[in-house]
Coordinates of C-alpha atoms and ligand atoms in Angstrom, one line a residue:
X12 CA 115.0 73.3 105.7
X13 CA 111.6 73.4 106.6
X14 CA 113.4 69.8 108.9
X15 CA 115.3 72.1 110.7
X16 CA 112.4 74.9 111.8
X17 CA 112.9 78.6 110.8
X18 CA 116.7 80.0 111.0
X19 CA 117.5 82.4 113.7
X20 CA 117.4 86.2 113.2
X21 CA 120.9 86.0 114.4
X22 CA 121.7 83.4 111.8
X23 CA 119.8 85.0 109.0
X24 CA 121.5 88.6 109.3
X25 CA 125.4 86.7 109.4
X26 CA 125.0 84.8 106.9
X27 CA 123.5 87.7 104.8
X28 CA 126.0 90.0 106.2
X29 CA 128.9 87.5 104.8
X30 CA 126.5 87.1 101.6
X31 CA 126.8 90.9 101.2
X32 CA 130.5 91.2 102.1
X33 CA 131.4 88.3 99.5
X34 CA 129.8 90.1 96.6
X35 CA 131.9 93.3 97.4
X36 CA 135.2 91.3 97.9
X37 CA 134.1 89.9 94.2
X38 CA 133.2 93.0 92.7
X39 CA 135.9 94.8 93.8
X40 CA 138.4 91.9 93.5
X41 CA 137.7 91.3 90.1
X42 CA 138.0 95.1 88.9
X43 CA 141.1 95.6 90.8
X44 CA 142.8 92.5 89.1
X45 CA 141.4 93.1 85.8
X46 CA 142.6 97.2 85.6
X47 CA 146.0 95.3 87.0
X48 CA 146.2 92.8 84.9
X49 CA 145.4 95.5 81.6
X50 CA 148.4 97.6 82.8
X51 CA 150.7 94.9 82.9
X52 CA 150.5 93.7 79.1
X53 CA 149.9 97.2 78.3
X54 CA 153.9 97.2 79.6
X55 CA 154.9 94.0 78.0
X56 CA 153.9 95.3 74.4
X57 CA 155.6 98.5 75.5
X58 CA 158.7 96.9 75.9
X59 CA 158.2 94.4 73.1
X60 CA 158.0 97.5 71.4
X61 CA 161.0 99.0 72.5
X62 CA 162.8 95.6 71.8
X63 CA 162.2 95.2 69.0
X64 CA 162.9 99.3 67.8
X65 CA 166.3 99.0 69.5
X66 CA 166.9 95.7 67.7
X67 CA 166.2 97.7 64.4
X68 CA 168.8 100.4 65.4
X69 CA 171.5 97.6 66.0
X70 CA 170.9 96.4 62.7
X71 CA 171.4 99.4 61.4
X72 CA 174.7 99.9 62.6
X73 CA 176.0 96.6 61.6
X74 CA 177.8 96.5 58.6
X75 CA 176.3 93.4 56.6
X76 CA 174.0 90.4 57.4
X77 CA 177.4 88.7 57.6
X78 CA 178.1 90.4 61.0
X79 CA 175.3 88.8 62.8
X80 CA 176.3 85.5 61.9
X81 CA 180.0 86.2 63.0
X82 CA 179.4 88.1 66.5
X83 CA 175.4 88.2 67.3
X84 CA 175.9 89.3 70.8
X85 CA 175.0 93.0 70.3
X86 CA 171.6 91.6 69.5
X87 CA 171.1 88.8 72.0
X88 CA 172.2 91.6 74.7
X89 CA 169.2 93.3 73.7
X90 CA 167.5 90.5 75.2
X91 CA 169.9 89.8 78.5
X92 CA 167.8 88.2 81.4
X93 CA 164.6 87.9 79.7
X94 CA 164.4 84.0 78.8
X95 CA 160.9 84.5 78.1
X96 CA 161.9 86.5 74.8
X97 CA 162.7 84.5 71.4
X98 CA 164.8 86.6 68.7
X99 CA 164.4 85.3 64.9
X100 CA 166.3 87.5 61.8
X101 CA 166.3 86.2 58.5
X102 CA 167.7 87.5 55.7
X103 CA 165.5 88.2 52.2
X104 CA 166.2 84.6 50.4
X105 CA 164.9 83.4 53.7
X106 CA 168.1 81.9 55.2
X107 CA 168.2 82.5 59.6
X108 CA 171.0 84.6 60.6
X109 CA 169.8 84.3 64.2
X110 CA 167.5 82.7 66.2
X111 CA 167.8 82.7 70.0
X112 CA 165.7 79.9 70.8
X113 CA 162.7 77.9 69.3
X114 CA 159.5 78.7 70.5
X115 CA 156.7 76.0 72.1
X116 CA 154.5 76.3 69.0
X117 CA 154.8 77.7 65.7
X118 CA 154.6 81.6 64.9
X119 CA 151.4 82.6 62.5
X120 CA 152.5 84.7 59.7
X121 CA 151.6 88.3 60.7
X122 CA 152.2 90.9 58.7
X123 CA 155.7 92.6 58.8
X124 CA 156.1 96.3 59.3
X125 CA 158.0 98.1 56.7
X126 CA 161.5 99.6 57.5
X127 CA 160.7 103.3 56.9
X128 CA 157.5 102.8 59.7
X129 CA 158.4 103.4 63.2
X130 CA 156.8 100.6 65.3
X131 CA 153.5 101.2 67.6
X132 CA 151.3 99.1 69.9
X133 CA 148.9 98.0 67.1
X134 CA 152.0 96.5 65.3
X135 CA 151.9 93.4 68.6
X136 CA 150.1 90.5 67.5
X137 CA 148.9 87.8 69.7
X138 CA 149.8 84.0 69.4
X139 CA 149.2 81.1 71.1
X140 CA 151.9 78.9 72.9
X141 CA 151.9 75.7 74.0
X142 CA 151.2 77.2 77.5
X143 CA 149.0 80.7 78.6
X144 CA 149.4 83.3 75.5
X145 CA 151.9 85.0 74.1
X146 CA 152.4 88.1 71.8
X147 CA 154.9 89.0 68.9
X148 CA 155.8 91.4 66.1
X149 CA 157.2 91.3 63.0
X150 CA 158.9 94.0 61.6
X151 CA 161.8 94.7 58.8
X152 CA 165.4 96.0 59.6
X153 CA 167.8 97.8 57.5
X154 CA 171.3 96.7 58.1
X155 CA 173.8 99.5 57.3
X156 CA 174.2 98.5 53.3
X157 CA 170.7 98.9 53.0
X158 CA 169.8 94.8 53.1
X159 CA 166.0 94.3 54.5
X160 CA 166.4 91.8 57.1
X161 CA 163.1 90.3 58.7
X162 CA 163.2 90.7 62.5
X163 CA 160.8 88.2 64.6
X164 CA 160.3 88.8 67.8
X165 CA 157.8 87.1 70.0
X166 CA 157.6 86.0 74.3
X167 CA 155.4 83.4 75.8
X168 CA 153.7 84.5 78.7
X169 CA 155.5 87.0 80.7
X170 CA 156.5 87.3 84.1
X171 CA 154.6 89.7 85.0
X172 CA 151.6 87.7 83.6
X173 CA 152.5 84.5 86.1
X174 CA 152.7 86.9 89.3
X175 CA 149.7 88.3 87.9
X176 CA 147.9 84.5 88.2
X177 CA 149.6 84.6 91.9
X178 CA 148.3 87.1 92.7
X179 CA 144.4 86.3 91.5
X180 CA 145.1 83.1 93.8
X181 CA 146.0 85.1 96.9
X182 CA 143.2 87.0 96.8
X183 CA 140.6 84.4 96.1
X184 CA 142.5 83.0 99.3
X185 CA 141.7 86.1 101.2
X186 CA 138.0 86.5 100.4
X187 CA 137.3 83.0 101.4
X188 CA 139.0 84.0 104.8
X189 CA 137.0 87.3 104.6
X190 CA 134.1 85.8 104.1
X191 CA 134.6 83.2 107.2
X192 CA 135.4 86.1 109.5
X193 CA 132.5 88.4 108.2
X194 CA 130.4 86.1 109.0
X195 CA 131.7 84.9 112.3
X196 CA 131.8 88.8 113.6
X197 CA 128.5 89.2 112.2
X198 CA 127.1 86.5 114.1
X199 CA 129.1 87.7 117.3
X200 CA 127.6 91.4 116.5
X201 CA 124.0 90.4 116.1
X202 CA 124.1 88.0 118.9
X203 CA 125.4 91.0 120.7
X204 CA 122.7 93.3 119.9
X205 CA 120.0 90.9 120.2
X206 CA 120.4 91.0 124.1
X207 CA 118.1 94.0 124.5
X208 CA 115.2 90.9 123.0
X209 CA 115.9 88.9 125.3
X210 CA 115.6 91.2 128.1
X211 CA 111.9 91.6 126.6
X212 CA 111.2 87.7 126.8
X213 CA 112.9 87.9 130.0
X214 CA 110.3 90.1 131.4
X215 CA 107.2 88.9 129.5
X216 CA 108.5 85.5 130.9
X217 CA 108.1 87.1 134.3
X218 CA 104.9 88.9 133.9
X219 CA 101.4 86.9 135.6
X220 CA 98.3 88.3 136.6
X221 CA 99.2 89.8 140.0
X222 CA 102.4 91.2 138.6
X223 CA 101.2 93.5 135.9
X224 CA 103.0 96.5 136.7
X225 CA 106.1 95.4 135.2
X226 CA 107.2 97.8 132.4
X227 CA 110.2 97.9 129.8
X228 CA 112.7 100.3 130.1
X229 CA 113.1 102.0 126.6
X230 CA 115.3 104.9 127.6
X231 CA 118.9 102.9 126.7
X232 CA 116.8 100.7 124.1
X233 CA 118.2 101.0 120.4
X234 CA 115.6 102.9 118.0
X235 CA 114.3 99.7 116.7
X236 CA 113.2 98.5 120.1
X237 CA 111.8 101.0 121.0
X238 CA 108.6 101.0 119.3
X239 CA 108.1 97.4 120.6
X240 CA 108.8 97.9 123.8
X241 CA 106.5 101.3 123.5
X242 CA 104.1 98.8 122.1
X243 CA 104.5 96.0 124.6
X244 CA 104.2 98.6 127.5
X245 CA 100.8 99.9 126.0
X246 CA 99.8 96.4 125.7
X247 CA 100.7 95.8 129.3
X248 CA 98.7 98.7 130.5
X249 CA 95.8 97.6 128.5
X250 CA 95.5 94.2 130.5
X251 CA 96.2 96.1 134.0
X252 CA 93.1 98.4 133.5
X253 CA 91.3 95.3 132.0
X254 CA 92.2 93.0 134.7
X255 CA 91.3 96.0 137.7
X256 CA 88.3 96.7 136.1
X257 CA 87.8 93.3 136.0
X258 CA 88.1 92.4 139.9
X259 CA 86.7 96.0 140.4
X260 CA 83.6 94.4 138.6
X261 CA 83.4 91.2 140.6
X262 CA 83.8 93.1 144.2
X263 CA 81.3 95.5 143.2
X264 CA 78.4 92.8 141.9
X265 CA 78.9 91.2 145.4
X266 CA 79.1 93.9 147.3
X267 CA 75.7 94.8 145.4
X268 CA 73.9 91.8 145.1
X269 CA 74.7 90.9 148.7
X270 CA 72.0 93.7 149.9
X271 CA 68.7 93.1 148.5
X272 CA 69.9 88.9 148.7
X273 CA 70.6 89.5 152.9
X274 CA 67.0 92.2 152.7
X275 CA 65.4 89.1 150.9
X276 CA 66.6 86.3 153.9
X277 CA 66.2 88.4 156.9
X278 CA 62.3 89.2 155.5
X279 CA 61.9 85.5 154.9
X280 CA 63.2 84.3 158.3
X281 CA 61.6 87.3 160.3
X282 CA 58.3 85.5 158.6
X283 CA 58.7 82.1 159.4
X284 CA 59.8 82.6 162.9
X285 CA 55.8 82.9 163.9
X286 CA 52.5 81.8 162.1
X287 CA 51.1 84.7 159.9
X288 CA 47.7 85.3 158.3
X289 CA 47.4 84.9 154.7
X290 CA 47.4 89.1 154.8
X291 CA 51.0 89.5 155.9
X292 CA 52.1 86.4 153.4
X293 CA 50.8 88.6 150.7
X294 CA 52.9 91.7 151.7
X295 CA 56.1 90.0 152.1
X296 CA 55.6 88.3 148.7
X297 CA 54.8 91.5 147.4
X298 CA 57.8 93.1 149.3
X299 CA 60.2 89.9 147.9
X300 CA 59.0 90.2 144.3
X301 CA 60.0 93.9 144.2
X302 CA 63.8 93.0 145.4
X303 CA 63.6 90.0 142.7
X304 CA 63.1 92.0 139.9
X305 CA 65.9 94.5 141.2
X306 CA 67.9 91.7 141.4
X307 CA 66.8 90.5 138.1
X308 CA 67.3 93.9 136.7
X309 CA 70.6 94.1 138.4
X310 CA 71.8 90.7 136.8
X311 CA 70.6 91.4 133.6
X312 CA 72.2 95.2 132.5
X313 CA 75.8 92.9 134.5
X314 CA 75.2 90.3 131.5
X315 CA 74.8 93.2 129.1
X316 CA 77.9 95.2 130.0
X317 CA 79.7 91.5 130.1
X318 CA 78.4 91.1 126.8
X319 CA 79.6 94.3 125.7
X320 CA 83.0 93.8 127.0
X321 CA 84.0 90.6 125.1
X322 CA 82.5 91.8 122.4
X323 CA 79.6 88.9 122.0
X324 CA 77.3 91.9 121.0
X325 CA 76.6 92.0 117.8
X326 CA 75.5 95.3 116.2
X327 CA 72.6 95.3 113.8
X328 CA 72.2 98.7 112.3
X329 CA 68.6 99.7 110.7
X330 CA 67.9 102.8 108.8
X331 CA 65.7 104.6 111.7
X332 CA 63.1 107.0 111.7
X333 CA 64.4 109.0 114.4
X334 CA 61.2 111.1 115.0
X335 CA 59.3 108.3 115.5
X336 CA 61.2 106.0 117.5
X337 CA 61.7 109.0 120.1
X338 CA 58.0 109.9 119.9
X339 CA 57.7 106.3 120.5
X340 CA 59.3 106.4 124.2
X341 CA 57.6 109.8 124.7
X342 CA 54.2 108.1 124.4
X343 CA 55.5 105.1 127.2
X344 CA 57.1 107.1 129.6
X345 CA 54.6 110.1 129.2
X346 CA 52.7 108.4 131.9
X347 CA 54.9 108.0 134.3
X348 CA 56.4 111.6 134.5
X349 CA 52.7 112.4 135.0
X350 CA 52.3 110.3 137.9
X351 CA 55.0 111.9 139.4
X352 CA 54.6 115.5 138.4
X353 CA 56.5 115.8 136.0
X354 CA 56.0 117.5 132.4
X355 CA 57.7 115.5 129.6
X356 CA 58.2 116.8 125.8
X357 CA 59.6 115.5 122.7
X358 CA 61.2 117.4 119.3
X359 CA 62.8 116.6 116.6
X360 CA 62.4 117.1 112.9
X361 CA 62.4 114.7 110.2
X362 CA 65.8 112.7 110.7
X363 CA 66.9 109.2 109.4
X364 CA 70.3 107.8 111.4
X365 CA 72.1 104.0 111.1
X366 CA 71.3 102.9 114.6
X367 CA 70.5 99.4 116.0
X368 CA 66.9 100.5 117.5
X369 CA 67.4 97.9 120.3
X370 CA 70.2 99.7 121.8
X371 CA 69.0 103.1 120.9
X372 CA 66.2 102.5 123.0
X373 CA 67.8 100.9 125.7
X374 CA 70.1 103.9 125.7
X375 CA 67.2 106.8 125.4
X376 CA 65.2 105.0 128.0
X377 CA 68.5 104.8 130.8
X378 CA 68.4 108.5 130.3
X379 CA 64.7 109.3 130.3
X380 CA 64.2 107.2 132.9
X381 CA 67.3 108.8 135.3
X382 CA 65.7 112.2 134.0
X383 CA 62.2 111.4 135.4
X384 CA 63.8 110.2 138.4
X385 CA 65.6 113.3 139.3
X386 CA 63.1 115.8 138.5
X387 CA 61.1 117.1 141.2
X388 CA 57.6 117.6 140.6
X389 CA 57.0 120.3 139.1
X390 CA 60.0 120.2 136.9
X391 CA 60.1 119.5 133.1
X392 CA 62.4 116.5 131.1
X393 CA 62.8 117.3 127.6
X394 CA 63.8 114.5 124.4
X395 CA 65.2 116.4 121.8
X396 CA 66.8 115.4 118.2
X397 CA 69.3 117.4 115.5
X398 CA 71.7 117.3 112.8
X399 CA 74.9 118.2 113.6
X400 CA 78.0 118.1 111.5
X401 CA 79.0 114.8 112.5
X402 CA 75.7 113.0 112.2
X403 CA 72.7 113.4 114.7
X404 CA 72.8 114.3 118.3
X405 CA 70.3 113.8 120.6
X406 CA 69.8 115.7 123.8
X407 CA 67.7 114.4 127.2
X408 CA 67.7 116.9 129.6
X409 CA 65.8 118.0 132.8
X410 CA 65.6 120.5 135.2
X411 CA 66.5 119.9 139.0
X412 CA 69.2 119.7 141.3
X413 CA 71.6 118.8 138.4
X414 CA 75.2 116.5 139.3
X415 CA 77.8 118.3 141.3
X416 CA 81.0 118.7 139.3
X417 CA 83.5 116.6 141.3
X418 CA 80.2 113.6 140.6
X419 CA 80.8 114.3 136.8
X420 CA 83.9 112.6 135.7
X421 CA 82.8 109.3 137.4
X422 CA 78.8 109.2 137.1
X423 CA 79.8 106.9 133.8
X424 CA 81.3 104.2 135.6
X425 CA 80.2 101.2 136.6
X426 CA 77.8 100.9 140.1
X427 CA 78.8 104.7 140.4
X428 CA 76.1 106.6 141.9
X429 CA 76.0 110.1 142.7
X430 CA 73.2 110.5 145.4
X431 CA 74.0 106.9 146.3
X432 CA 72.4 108.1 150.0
X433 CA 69.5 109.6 148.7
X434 CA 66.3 107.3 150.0
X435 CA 65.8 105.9 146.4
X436 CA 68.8 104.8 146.0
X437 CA 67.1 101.2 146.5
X438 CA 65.9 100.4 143.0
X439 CA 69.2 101.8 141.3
X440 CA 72.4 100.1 140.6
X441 CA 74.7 102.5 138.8
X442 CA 74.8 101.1 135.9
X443 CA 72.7 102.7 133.5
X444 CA 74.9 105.2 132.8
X445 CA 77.3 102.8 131.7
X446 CA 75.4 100.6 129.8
X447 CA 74.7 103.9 128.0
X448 CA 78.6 104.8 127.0
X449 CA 78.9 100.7 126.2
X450 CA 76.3 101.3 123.6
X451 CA 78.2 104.5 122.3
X452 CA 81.1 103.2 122.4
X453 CA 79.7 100.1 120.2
X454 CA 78.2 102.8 117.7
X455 CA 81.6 104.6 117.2
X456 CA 79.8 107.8 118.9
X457 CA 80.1 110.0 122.2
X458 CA 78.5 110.8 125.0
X459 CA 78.8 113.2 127.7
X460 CA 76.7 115.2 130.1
X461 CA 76.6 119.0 131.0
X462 CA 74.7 119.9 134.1
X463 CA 74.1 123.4 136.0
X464 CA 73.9 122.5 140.1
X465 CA 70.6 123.6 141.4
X466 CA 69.6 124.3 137.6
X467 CA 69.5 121.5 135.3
X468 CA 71.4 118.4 133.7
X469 CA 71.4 117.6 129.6
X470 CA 73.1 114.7 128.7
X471 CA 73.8 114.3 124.7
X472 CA 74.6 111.7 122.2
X473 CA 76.1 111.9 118.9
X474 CA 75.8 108.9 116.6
X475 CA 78.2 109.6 113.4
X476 CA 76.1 109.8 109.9
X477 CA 75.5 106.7 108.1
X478 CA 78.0 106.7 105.4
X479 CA 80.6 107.5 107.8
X480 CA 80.0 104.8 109.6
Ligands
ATP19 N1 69.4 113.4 135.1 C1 70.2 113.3 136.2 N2 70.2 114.3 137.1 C2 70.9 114.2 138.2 N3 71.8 113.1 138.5 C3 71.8 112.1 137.6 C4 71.0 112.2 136.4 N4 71.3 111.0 135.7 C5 72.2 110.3 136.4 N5 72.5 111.0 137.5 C6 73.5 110.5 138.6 O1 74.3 109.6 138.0 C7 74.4 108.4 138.7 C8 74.6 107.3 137.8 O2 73.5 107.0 137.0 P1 73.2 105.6 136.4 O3 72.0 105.7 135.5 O4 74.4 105.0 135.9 O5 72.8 104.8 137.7 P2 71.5 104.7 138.5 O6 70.4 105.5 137.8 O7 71.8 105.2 139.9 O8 71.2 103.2 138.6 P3 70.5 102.3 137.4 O9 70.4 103.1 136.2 O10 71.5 101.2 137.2 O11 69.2 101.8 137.9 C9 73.0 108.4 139.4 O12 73.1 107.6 140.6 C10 72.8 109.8 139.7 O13 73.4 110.2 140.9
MG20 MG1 69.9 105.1 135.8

């Protein structure tokens, strides 16, 4: 077995099928000749019965043992055309008066049913011939004087009982051939209805990474199929977005990295084109090392979300003092909003929260840091903390210009910047964002953002509470 590989499906289900359909031929088979075969010696004793009663009545017209002996006929007419049938009467002292012929094997001694009792079915006794069975009764007879004669009358197996074995033949002949052709038409059936599979492996056989757009039809697929194909299709759509995203990805690190890269050679060459004084080294260097560590920056948050997406990252939750690690980035970036104007606050009571505190920082900081960036002096950013139902939620918002609603669906996507031709745009990416949701995401948390245009923008988090998580 294990030689030969797995069987097919198609295999499996006939041979099952014909498994199935064997037992039922058998079942019902053997009930249908059994109740047959029950009300065929139910007739048999019937009718040795009735022998054997009329037999009785001849007697007791006949005028004297003697009679039989002279003209038996009116008893062995009784029997006419039944060969199977053996007649035996014997007269008190035991001498035969008749016998019609000898059976294959002795008779036992039953017990003989009195004259004055009229004969029943209980009064058939069963004895064994040479051959099959056989039944028999004994009973006594009153000839017309009055003489008790002892009537034997017994058959070997009937006729009835050989069509009976005929018939058990012909129909073990027919299940056989039932069998064979269950099986065969369930193999032709199953084969038949397995074409709708191998339209699947058809298609998945003609599926490659340019031609992803292939789909399964399911509307004339069969229940069963359905589900896979729904499955298959899903699957399908999965790997489209992945592999889009994917080249989306690649253009857009190119297209990226090819800016401050070209600002970086045309610098260089402008440079080295002429002597220079040590002064105007120092100034490009300076100029360089800023595009470096945008570059480096740049690099590093694309190895984080590439991290992220073949899920290399590895979460390591800590209980947190959430207070703290938010007054934490308060304290560093505290500085920085005052450089530029900008008044900063923090609140949030006493809260604990499963978080990795890597991530959590990383994530608060993308959104402080974007906050502080589009504040204009003057304005305020606020870090706020609270339970909610599902856990904690934190809040970073600031007041400003806020994000134009046809901006907000996107402003979560990768290199996706809103105010991409604002003077600044230099130092970002569009990625923080991103790397933001990537770190919800990992958390099994939300994020989203509501802003007010020429108002203010609050974006939230929600991390789920610990022993939900
Ligand atoms: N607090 C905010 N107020 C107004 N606009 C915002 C705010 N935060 C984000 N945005 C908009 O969303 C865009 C995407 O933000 P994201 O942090 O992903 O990228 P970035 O800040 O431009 O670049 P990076 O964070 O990679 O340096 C920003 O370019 C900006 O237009
Ligand atoms: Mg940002």
């Amino acid at each position: 077995m294990s030689r030969l590989g797995p069987l097919s499906l198609t295999l499996r289900v006939a041979l099952l099928l014909s498994a199935v359909s064997v037992a039922s031929f058998l079942v019902v088979g053997t009930y249908l000749y059994q109740s047959l075969a029950r009300q065929m010696s139910y007739r048999d004793d019937v009718e040795l019965v009735g022998k054997a009663t009329q037999i009785r009545r001849i007697l007791s017209e006949l005028p004297s043992p003697q009679a039989i002996v002279n003209d038996a006929r009116p008893l062995t007419d009784t029997l006419f055309g039944h060969n199977d049938f053996m007649l035996k009467v014997e007269a008190p002292d035991g001498k035969q008066l008749l016998r019609t012929s000898a059976t294959s094997r002795p008779l036992p001694q039953v017990e003989s049913v009195p004259p004055q009792r009229v004969l029943t079915l209980d009064d058939i006794h069963d004895w064994v011939p040479a051959m099959g069975s056989g039944r028999m009764v004994r009973a006594v007879g009153l000839v017309g004087t009055g003489e008790p004669l002892q009537i034997t009358l017994a058959r070997e197996k009937s006729d009835r009982l050989r069509i009976l074995r005929g018939y058990g033949s012909d129909m073990l002949l027919a299940l056989g051939v039932g069998a064979v052709l269950a099986t065969l038409l369930g193999y032709a059936i199953v084969r038949h209805s397995m074409r709708q599979l191998r339209s699947v492996i058809g298609k998945a056989n003609d599926i490659t990474a340019s031609r992803l757009n292939t789909r399964l039809s399911l509307q004339d697929a069969p229940v069963e199929l359905r589900e896979m194909g729904a499955a298959f299709n899903a699957m399908l759509d999965r790997l489209e977005d992945g592999v889009q995203r994917l080249s989306g990805f690649a253009a857009d690190l190119a297209h990226d990295m090819r800016t401050p890269v070209s600002t970086l050679m045309v610098e260089t060459q402008v440079a080295l084109s002429r002597p220079r004084t040590a002064e105007e080294y120092q100034t490009l260097l300076a100029s360089n090392s800023e595009e470096y560590e945008r570059l480096a920056r740049m690099i590093e948050n694309t190895l984080f979300l590439a991290r992220v997406d073949n899920a290399q990252l590895a979460l390591k939750r800590e209980t947190l003092d959430l207070r703290a690690e938010l007054q934490r980035i308060h304290d560093y970036f505290d500085i920085l909003a005052d450089d530029v104007g900008v008044r900063f606050t923090v609140e949030s009571p006493p809260l604990q929260a499963e978080i990795d505190p890597v991530l959590l920082q990383r994530a608060v900081n993308n959104l402080v840091s974007n906050a502080i960036r589009h504040t204009p002096a003057g304005g305020t950013v606020h870090l706020s903390a609270r339970e909610s139902d599902q856990g904690v939620e934190l809040a970073v918002s600031n007041t400003g210009a806020g994000i134009a609603p046809e901006h907000l669906p996107h402003i979560f996507n990768r290199y996706y910047r809103a105010d991409a031709a604002r003077s600044d745009h230099g130092h970002s990416a569009g990625l923080g964002l991103s790397i933001v949701r990537a770190i919800m995401e990992l958390h099994g948390g939300n994020i989203w953002v509501e802003s007010e245009p020429g108002a203010s923008t609050v974006f939230f988090l929600s991390f789920r509470k610990a022993k939900n998580i």
